[in-house]
Coordinates of C-alpha atoms in Angstrom, one line a residue:
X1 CA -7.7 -6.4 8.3
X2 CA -11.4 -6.3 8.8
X3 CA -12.9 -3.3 10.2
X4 CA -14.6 -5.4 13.2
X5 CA -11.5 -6.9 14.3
X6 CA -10.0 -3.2 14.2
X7 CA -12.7 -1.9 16.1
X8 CA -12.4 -4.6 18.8
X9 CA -8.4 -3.9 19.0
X10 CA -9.2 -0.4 18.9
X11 CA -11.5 -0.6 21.8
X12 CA -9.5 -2.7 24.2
X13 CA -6.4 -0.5 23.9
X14 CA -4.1 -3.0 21.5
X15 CA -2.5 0.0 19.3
X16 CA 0.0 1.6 20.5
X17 CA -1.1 5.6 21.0
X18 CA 1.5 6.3 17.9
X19 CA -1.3 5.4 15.6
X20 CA -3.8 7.7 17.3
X21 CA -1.5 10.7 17.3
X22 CA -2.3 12.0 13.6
X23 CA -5.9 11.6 14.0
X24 CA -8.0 15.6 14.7
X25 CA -8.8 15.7 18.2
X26 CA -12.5 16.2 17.6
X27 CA -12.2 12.5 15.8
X28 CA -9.8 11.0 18.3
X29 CA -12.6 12.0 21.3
X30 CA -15.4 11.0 19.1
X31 CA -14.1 7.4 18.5
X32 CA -13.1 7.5 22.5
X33 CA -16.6 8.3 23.3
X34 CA -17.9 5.1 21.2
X35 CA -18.3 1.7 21.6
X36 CA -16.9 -1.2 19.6
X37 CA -20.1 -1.5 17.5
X38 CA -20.4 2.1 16.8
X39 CA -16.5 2.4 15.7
X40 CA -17.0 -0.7 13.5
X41 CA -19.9 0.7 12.0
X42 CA -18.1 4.1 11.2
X43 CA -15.2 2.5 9.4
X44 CA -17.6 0.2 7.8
X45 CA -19.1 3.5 6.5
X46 CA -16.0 4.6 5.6
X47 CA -14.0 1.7 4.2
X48 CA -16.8 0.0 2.5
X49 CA -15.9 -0.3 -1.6
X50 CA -15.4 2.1 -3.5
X51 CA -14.3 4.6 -0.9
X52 CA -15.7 7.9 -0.6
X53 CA -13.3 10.3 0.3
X54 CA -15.7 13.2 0.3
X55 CA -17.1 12.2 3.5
X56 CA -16.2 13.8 7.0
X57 CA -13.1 12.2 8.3
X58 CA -12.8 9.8 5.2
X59 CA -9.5 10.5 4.8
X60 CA -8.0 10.9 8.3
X61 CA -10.3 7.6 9.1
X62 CA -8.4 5.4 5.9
X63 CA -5.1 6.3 7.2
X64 CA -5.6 5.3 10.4
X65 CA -7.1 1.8 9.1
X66 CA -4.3 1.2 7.2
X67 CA -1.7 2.1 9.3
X68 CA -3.6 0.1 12.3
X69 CA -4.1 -3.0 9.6
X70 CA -0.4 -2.8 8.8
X71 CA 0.6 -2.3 12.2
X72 CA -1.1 -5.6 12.9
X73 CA 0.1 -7.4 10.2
X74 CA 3.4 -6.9 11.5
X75 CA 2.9 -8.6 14.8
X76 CA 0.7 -11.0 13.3
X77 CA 3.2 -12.2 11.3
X78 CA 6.1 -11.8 14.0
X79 CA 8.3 -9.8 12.0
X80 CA 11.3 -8.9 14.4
X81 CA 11.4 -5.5 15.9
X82 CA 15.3 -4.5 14.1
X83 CA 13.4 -5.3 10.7
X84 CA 14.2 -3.5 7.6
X85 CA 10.9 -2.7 5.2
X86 CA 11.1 -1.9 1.5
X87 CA 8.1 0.2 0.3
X88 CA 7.2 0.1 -3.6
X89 CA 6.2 3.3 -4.9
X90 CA 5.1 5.2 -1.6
X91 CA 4.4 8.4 -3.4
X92 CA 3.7 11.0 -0.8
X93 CA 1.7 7.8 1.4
X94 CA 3.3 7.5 4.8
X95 CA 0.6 4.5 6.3
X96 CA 3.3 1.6 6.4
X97 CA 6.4 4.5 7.8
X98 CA 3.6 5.4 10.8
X99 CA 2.7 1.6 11.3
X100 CA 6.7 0.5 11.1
X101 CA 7.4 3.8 13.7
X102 CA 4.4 2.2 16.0
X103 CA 5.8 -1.3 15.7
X104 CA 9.7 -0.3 16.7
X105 CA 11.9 2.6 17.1
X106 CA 14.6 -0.1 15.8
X107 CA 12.9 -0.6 12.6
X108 CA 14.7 1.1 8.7
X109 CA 12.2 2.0 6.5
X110 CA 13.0 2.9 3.1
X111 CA 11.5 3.6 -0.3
X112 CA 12.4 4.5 -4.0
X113 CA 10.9 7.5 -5.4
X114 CA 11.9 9.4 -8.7
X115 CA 8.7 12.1 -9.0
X116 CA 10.4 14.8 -6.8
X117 CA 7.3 16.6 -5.4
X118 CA 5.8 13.7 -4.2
X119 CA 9.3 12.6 -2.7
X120 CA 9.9 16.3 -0.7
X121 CA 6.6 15.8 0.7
X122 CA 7.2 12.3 1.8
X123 CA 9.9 13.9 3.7
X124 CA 7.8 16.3 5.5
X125 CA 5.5 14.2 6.0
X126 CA 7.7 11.5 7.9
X127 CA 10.3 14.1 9.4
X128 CA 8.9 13.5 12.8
X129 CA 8.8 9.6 12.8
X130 CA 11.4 7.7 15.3
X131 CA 12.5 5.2 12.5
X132 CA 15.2 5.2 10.1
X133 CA 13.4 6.4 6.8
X134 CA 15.7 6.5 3.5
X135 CA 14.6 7.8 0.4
X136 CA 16.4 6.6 -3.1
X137 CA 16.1 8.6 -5.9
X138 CA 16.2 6.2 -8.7
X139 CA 13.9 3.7 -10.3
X140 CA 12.9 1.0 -7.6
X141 CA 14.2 -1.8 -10.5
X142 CA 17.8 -0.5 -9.1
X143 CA 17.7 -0.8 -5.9
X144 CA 20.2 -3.9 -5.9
X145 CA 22.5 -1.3 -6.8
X146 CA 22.2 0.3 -3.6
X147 CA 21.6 -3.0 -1.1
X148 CA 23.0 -6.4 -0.7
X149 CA 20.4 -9.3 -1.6
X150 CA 18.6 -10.6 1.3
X151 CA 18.3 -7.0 3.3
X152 CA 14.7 -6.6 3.7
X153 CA 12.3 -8.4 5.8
X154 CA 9.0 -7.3 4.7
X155 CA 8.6 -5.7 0.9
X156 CA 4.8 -4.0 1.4
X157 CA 2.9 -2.6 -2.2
X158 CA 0.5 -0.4 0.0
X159 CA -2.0 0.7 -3.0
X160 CA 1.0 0.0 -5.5
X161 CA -0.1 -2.4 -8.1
X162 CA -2.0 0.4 -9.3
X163 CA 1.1 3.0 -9.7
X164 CA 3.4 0.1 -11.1
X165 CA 1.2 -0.5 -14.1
X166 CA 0.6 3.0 -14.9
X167 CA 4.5 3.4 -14.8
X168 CA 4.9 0.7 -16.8
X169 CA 1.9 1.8 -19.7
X170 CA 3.2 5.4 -19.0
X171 CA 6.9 4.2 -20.0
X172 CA 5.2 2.7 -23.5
X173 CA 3.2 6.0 -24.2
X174 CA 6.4 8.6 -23.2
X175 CA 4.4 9.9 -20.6
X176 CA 6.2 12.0 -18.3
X177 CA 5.7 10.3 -14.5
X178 CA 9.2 11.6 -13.5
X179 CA 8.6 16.0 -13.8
X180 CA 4.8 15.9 -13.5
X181 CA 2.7 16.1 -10.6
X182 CA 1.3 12.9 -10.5
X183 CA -2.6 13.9 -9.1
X184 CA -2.4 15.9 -12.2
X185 CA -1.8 13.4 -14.7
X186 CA -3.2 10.4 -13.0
X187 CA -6.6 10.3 -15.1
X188 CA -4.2 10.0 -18.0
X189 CA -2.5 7.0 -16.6
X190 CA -5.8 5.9 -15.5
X191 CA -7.3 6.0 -18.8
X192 CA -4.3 4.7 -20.7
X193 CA -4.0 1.6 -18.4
X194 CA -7.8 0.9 -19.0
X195 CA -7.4 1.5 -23.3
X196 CA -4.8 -1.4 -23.1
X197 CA -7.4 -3.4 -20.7
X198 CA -10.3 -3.1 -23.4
X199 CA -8.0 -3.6 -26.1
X200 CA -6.4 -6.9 -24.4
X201 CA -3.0 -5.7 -24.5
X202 CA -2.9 -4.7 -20.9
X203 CA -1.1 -8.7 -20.2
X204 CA 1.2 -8.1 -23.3
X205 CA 2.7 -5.2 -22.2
X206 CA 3.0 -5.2 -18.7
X207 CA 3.7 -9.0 -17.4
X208 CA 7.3 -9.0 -18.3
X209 CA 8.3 -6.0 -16.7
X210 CA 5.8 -6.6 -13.5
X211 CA 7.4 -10.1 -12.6
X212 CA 10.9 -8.4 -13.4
X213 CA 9.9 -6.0 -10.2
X214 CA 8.8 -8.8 -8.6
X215 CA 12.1 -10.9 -9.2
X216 CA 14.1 -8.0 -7.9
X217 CA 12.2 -8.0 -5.1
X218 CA 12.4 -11.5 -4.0
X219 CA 16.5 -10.9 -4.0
X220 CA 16.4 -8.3 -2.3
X221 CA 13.9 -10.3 0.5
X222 CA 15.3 -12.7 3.1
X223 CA 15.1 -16.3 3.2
X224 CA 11.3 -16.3 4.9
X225 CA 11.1 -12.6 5.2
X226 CA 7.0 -11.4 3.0
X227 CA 5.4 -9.3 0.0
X228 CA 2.5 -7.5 1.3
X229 CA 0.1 -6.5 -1.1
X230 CA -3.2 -4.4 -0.4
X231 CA -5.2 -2.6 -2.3
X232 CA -8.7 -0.7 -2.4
X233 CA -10.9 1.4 -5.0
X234 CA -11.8 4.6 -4.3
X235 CA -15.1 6.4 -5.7
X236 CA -14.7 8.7 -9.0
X237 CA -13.3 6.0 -11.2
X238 CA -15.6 5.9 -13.3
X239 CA -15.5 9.8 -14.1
X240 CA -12.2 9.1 -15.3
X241 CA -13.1 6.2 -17.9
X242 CA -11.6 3.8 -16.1
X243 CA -13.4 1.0 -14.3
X244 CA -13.9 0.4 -10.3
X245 CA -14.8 -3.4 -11.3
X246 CA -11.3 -4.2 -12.9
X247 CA -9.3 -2.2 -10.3
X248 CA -11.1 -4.0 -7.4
X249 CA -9.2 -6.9 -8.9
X250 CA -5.9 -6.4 -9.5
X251 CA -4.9 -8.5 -6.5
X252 CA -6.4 -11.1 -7.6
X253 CA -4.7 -10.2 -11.4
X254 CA -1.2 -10.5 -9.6
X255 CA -2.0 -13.7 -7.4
X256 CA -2.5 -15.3 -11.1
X257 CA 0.5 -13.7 -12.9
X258 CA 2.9 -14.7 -10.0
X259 CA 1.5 -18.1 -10.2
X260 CA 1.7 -18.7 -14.0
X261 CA 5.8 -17.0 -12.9
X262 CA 6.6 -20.0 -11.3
X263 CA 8.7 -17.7 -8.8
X264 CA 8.0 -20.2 -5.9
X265 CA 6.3 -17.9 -3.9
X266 CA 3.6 -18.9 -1.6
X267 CA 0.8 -17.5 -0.3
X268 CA 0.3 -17.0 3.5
X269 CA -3.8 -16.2 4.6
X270 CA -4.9 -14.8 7.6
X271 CA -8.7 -15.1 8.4
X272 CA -9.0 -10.9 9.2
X273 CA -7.6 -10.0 6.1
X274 CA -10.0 -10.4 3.0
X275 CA -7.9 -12.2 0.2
X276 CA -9.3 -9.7 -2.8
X277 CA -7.8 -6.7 -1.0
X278 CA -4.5 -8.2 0.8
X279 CA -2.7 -10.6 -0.3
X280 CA 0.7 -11.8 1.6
X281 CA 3.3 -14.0 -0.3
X282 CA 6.9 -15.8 1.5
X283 CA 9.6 -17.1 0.0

């Protein structure tokens, strides 16, 4: 979702106060105090690529546009209010549980998370959310195991592309995703991700096992029901050795390897939401 459209909804009251609620007070009254062009221009200063999260607010101010976006998406698209939504590799990120919890009280949220810090503070962070909200401890790849095909409505990869293919390169190189804090070990992942990249091994090694997750989650979708995709690049990449360039476009990286899949998905646009961060794909 573009930050002007936000800004407009924002403005004329069309989130539902649920979204506001995590926000400090002295932001909430600021934004209150401001009119559409000034709260446009603040997210714009805020969201604009790669994203800063040393500024004031920067991270209180991203939540809030992705849960607002994803929010929006949901009635955009007309997804029914009982809905069920798979999450890929949530981590410790609760923008698509706080969006689902603004959209319906009716609505099951659930995710698959092995790394057990980031999973107990998923839980906290969540704990006071009027939704369903189910957490399986095992490899997302097994979550037929634990649901019927055809269960979910929406499956969302909030920022996940990124976390599948470290998994997948961290698998390869017996890195240790499971024990680890992740924030400690992610410029390893980082780094190892972009060595296979520069060597041109990164397709090699990680098509196969991406489409597999892909293919899993297409059973586990129903007939009609979406993959949501987003993705952004935050600032201090580069300090890492990895590149803000080629992680800008990995949605554009899995629009090609799902098309050369021949999975029969198809792609669904929607003019507010800019096709090299979000990309939206029904059965």
């Amino acid at each position: 979702m573009n930050v002007q459209e936000l800004a407009k909804y924002y403005k004329i009251g069309n989130f539902p106060p649920h979204l506001e609620q995590y926000l400090p007070t002295a932001l909430r009254s600021q934004l209150q105090e401001m009119n559409t062009e000034e709260i446009e221009s603040l997210l714009n200063q805020i969201m604009r690529s790669p994203i800063d999260l040393s500024r004031q607010w920067s991270h209180e101010l991203v939540e809030f546009y992705y849960s607002a976006a994803w929010y929006h998406l949901l009635v955009e698209l007309g997804i029914q209010s009982h809905a069920s939504l798979y999450e890929i590799a949530a981590g410790d990120t609760v923008c698509i549980p706080r969006a689902l919890h603004a959209f319906s009280s009716g609505a099951t949220y659930v995710t698959a998370n092995l790394n057990k810090e980031l999973s107990q503070q998923f839980k906290h962070k969540t704990a006071d959310l009027d939704i369903q909200v189910k957490i399986i401890e095992d490899n997302g790849n097994n979550l037929l195991q634990y649901y019927e095909p055809h269960s979910f409505e929406v499956i969302s990869f909030h920022h996940a592309i990124n976390d599948i293919i470290q998994t997948i390169i961290a698998d390869i190189e017996g890195i240790d995703t499971v024990n680890n804090n992740w924030w400690d070990i992610e410029p390893q992942l980082l780094q190892a991700v972009m060595s296979y990249h520069n060597r041109g091994e990164l397709r090699k090694a990680a098509f196969e096992p991406f489409i597999n997750i892909i293919d899993t989650c297409m059973r586990l979708l129903k007939k009609g029901g979406y993959l949501i995709f987003d993705n952004c690049t935050y600032a201090g990449y580069e300090q890492m050795g990895y590149s803000s360039e080629f992680h800008s476009a990995y949605i554009q990286l899995v629009r090609e390897w799902i098309a050369e899949s021949n999975l029969g998905l198809k792609e669904v646009e929607l003019e507010s939401y800019d096709k090299q961060w979000w990309m939206i794909m029904t059965t």
